[in-house]
XYZ file of C-alpha atoms in Angstrom:
207
model
C -51.536 -178.184 -76.196
C -48.490 -176.737 -74.427
C -48.976 -174.201 -71.677
C -45.633 -172.535 -72.344
C -45.628 -168.838 -73.154
C -43.281 -167.087 -75.553
C -40.332 -164.985 -74.455
C -42.169 -161.853 -75.575
C -45.246 -162.780 -73.523
C -43.057 -163.497 -70.491
C -41.371 -160.093 -70.715
C -44.702 -158.298 -71.119
C -46.121 -160.160 -68.118
C -43.442 -158.509 -65.964
C -44.292 -155.006 -67.189
C -47.201 -152.701 -66.416
C -48.482 -149.309 -67.532
C -47.278 -147.232 -64.576
C -43.829 -148.552 -63.675
C -40.633 -148.181 -65.702
C -38.167 -151.064 -65.773
C -34.723 -151.528 -67.274
C -33.683 -154.449 -69.459
C -31.451 -155.614 -66.600
C -34.367 -155.681 -64.146
C -36.551 -157.569 -66.611
C -33.764 -160.056 -67.307
C -33.502 -160.841 -63.589
C -37.281 -161.193 -63.190
C -37.645 -163.384 -66.276
C -34.422 -165.370 -65.731
C -33.367 -164.540 -69.299
C -30.087 -163.185 -70.642
C -30.122 -159.376 -70.827
C -29.194 -159.205 -74.581
C -32.237 -161.389 -75.325
C -34.477 -159.046 -73.332
C -33.051 -156.035 -75.188
C -33.749 -157.702 -78.542
C -37.408 -158.311 -77.672
C -37.819 -154.825 -76.185
C -36.578 -153.284 -79.452
C -39.162 -155.286 -81.388
C -41.936 -154.336 -78.962
C -40.931 -150.672 -79.135
C -41.072 -150.750 -82.952
C -44.543 -152.306 -82.797
C -45.691 -149.604 -80.386
C -46.305 -152.032 -77.507
C -43.727 -150.522 -75.154
C -42.294 -147.028 -74.719
C -38.688 -146.102 -74.021
C -37.711 -143.474 -71.444
C -34.556 -141.794 -70.221
C -33.432 -142.992 -66.818
C -33.635 -140.157 -64.282
C -33.237 -142.338 -61.214
C -30.556 -141.358 -58.730
C -27.867 -144.003 -58.574
C -24.600 -144.788 -56.837
C -22.684 -145.490 -60.032
C -21.440 -142.801 -62.403
C -21.752 -143.069 -66.163
C -24.557 -143.673 -68.609
C -27.769 -144.929 -67.021
C -29.772 -147.818 -68.427
C -32.788 -146.968 -70.574
C -36.186 -147.682 -69.006
C -39.249 -149.243 -70.621
C -42.969 -149.254 -69.893
C -45.993 -150.872 -71.541
C -48.141 -148.579 -73.654
C -51.551 -147.702 -72.252
C -53.802 -148.968 -75.053
C -56.821 -146.935 -73.948
C -54.794 -143.738 -74.130
C -53.276 -144.756 -77.469
C -56.716 -145.540 -78.913
C -57.937 -142.085 -77.904
C -54.990 -140.455 -79.674
C -55.541 -142.593 -82.788
C -59.212 -141.680 -82.852
C -58.373 -137.983 -82.563
C -55.758 -138.189 -85.353
C -58.169 -140.032 -87.655
C -60.865 -137.428 -87.013
C -58.486 -134.550 -87.741
C -57.237 -136.262 -90.899
C -60.783 -136.785 -92.179
C -61.577 -133.117 -91.584
C -58.371 -132.112 -93.342
C -59.206 -134.240 -96.402
C -62.784 -132.938 -96.469
C -61.356 -129.436 -96.851
C -59.683 -130.521 -100.106
C -62.721 -132.487 -101.336
C -61.532 -134.731 -104.195
C -58.233 -132.972 -104.887
C -55.980 -135.687 -103.468
C -52.830 -134.248 -104.994
C -53.232 -130.923 -103.212
C -53.995 -132.748 -99.961
C -50.825 -134.865 -100.312
C -48.718 -131.781 -100.985
C -50.155 -129.838 -98.066
C -49.707 -132.739 -95.649
C -46.100 -133.231 -96.738
C -45.306 -129.552 -96.277
C -46.879 -129.568 -92.819
C -44.742 -132.568 -91.833
C -41.566 -131.031 -93.223
C -42.035 -127.576 -91.767
C -39.994 -124.637 -93.028
C -36.481 -125.277 -91.771
C -35.294 -128.182 -94.016
C -36.290 -126.461 -97.260
C -35.953 -122.781 -96.412
C -32.572 -122.545 -98.185
C -34.082 -123.857 -101.417
C -31.141 -126.267 -101.839
C -32.281 -129.889 -102.365
C -30.954 -132.504 -99.975
C -28.665 -135.184 -101.354
C -29.484 -138.837 -100.688
C -27.382 -139.067 -97.539
C -28.881 -135.902 -96.076
C -32.348 -137.093 -97.038
C -32.032 -140.484 -95.326
C -30.567 -138.803 -92.248
C -33.515 -136.389 -92.021
C -35.975 -139.246 -92.497
C -34.336 -141.354 -89.788
C -34.414 -138.399 -87.402
C -38.159 -138.307 -88.067
C -38.800 -141.974 -87.205
C -38.746 -143.519 -90.699
C -35.560 -145.574 -90.081
C -34.525 -144.802 -93.640
C -31.669 -146.161 -95.732
C -30.805 -146.151 -99.413
C -29.216 -148.412 -101.984
C -28.224 -148.167 -105.631
C -30.887 -149.500 -107.986
C -30.839 -150.325 -111.698
C -32.322 -146.964 -112.667
C -31.150 -144.867 -109.733
C -31.222 -144.705 -105.936
C -33.803 -146.608 -103.902
C -34.917 -145.223 -100.546
C -36.207 -147.718 -97.996
C -38.301 -147.091 -94.895
C -37.999 -149.740 -92.172
C -40.607 -148.025 -90.003
C -43.994 -146.413 -90.601
C -44.370 -143.410 -88.240
C -48.109 -143.357 -88.976
C -48.759 -147.063 -88.518
C -51.499 -146.527 -85.933
C -53.624 -144.491 -88.373
C -52.450 -146.082 -91.640
C -55.511 -148.323 -92.113
C -57.775 -146.922 -94.885
C -55.526 -143.859 -95.148
C -53.596 -144.618 -98.338
C -52.989 -140.903 -98.747
C -50.219 -141.191 -96.145
C -48.070 -143.232 -98.568
C -48.674 -140.659 -101.302
C -47.751 -137.963 -98.793
C -44.417 -139.690 -98.149
C -43.650 -139.734 -101.884
C -44.347 -136.011 -102.110
C -42.295 -135.413 -98.963
C -39.291 -136.995 -100.722
C -39.932 -134.790 -103.734
C -40.004 -131.632 -101.621
C -36.742 -132.450 -99.866
C -34.782 -133.908 -102.783
C -36.241 -132.133 -105.863
C -36.783 -135.443 -107.693
C -40.129 -137.083 -108.385
C -40.384 -140.251 -106.312
C -42.952 -143.027 -106.427
C -43.743 -145.903 -104.100
C -42.443 -149.100 -105.680
C -43.444 -151.496 -102.924
C -45.029 -150.911 -99.481
C -44.088 -152.688 -96.284
C -46.488 -154.907 -94.372
C -47.296 -151.934 -92.146
C -49.642 -153.916 -89.865
C -46.779 -156.149 -88.732
C -43.913 -153.778 -89.601
C -42.318 -156.373 -91.852
C -40.322 -155.579 -94.964
C -39.657 -152.067 -96.231
C -41.401 -149.298 -98.102
C -39.338 -148.818 -101.259
C -39.359 -145.536 -103.180
C -37.707 -144.983 -106.568
C -37.221 -141.932 -108.772
C -39.520 -141.841 -111.780
C -37.533 -142.198 -114.982
C -37.015 -139.156 -117.235
C -38.809 -136.747 -114.920
C -37.801 -133.466 -113.388
C -39.419 -131.501 -110.649
């Protein structure tokens, strides 16, 4: 059995939980091309393994400073996940078995008042922009029966397990913002962040 480690493992071995490093610094330490390091850092950030920070270091050169990265403290993350799961369970208990009301209330809490205060539904472009600004990495494409909205990221991945209501909440969130009734056609592999969540408009329905 080979003792070689993967590029991802090598990069992580050069990072810790208290020190920020740039892709350039990691490339030098790992003896890897910087674009390769950036590619793996993007994947690790999406999976929640590393965090990205603005560079506030004083430097001699003017211009845009390199982004810094740090490994996520798993103990801290687990505490936050546990707290979120507890709060979600208490929230659902308040609604007892009325899942639809719970989905609606959650969606409205996520949206807040500003996007819908005018009462004018968002068009598809505005909708995908709002979603991407809120960590969904959304896009859309034309489908056979209408537009298809795709999520390339699950903002609630860490608490998604056994919380199917979060997918239903997303469908209602789309409805609130766009004034069409959306349904989840196909979910992503949220554990590995592979594929996309695909939402389509229900045929012959109005809000």
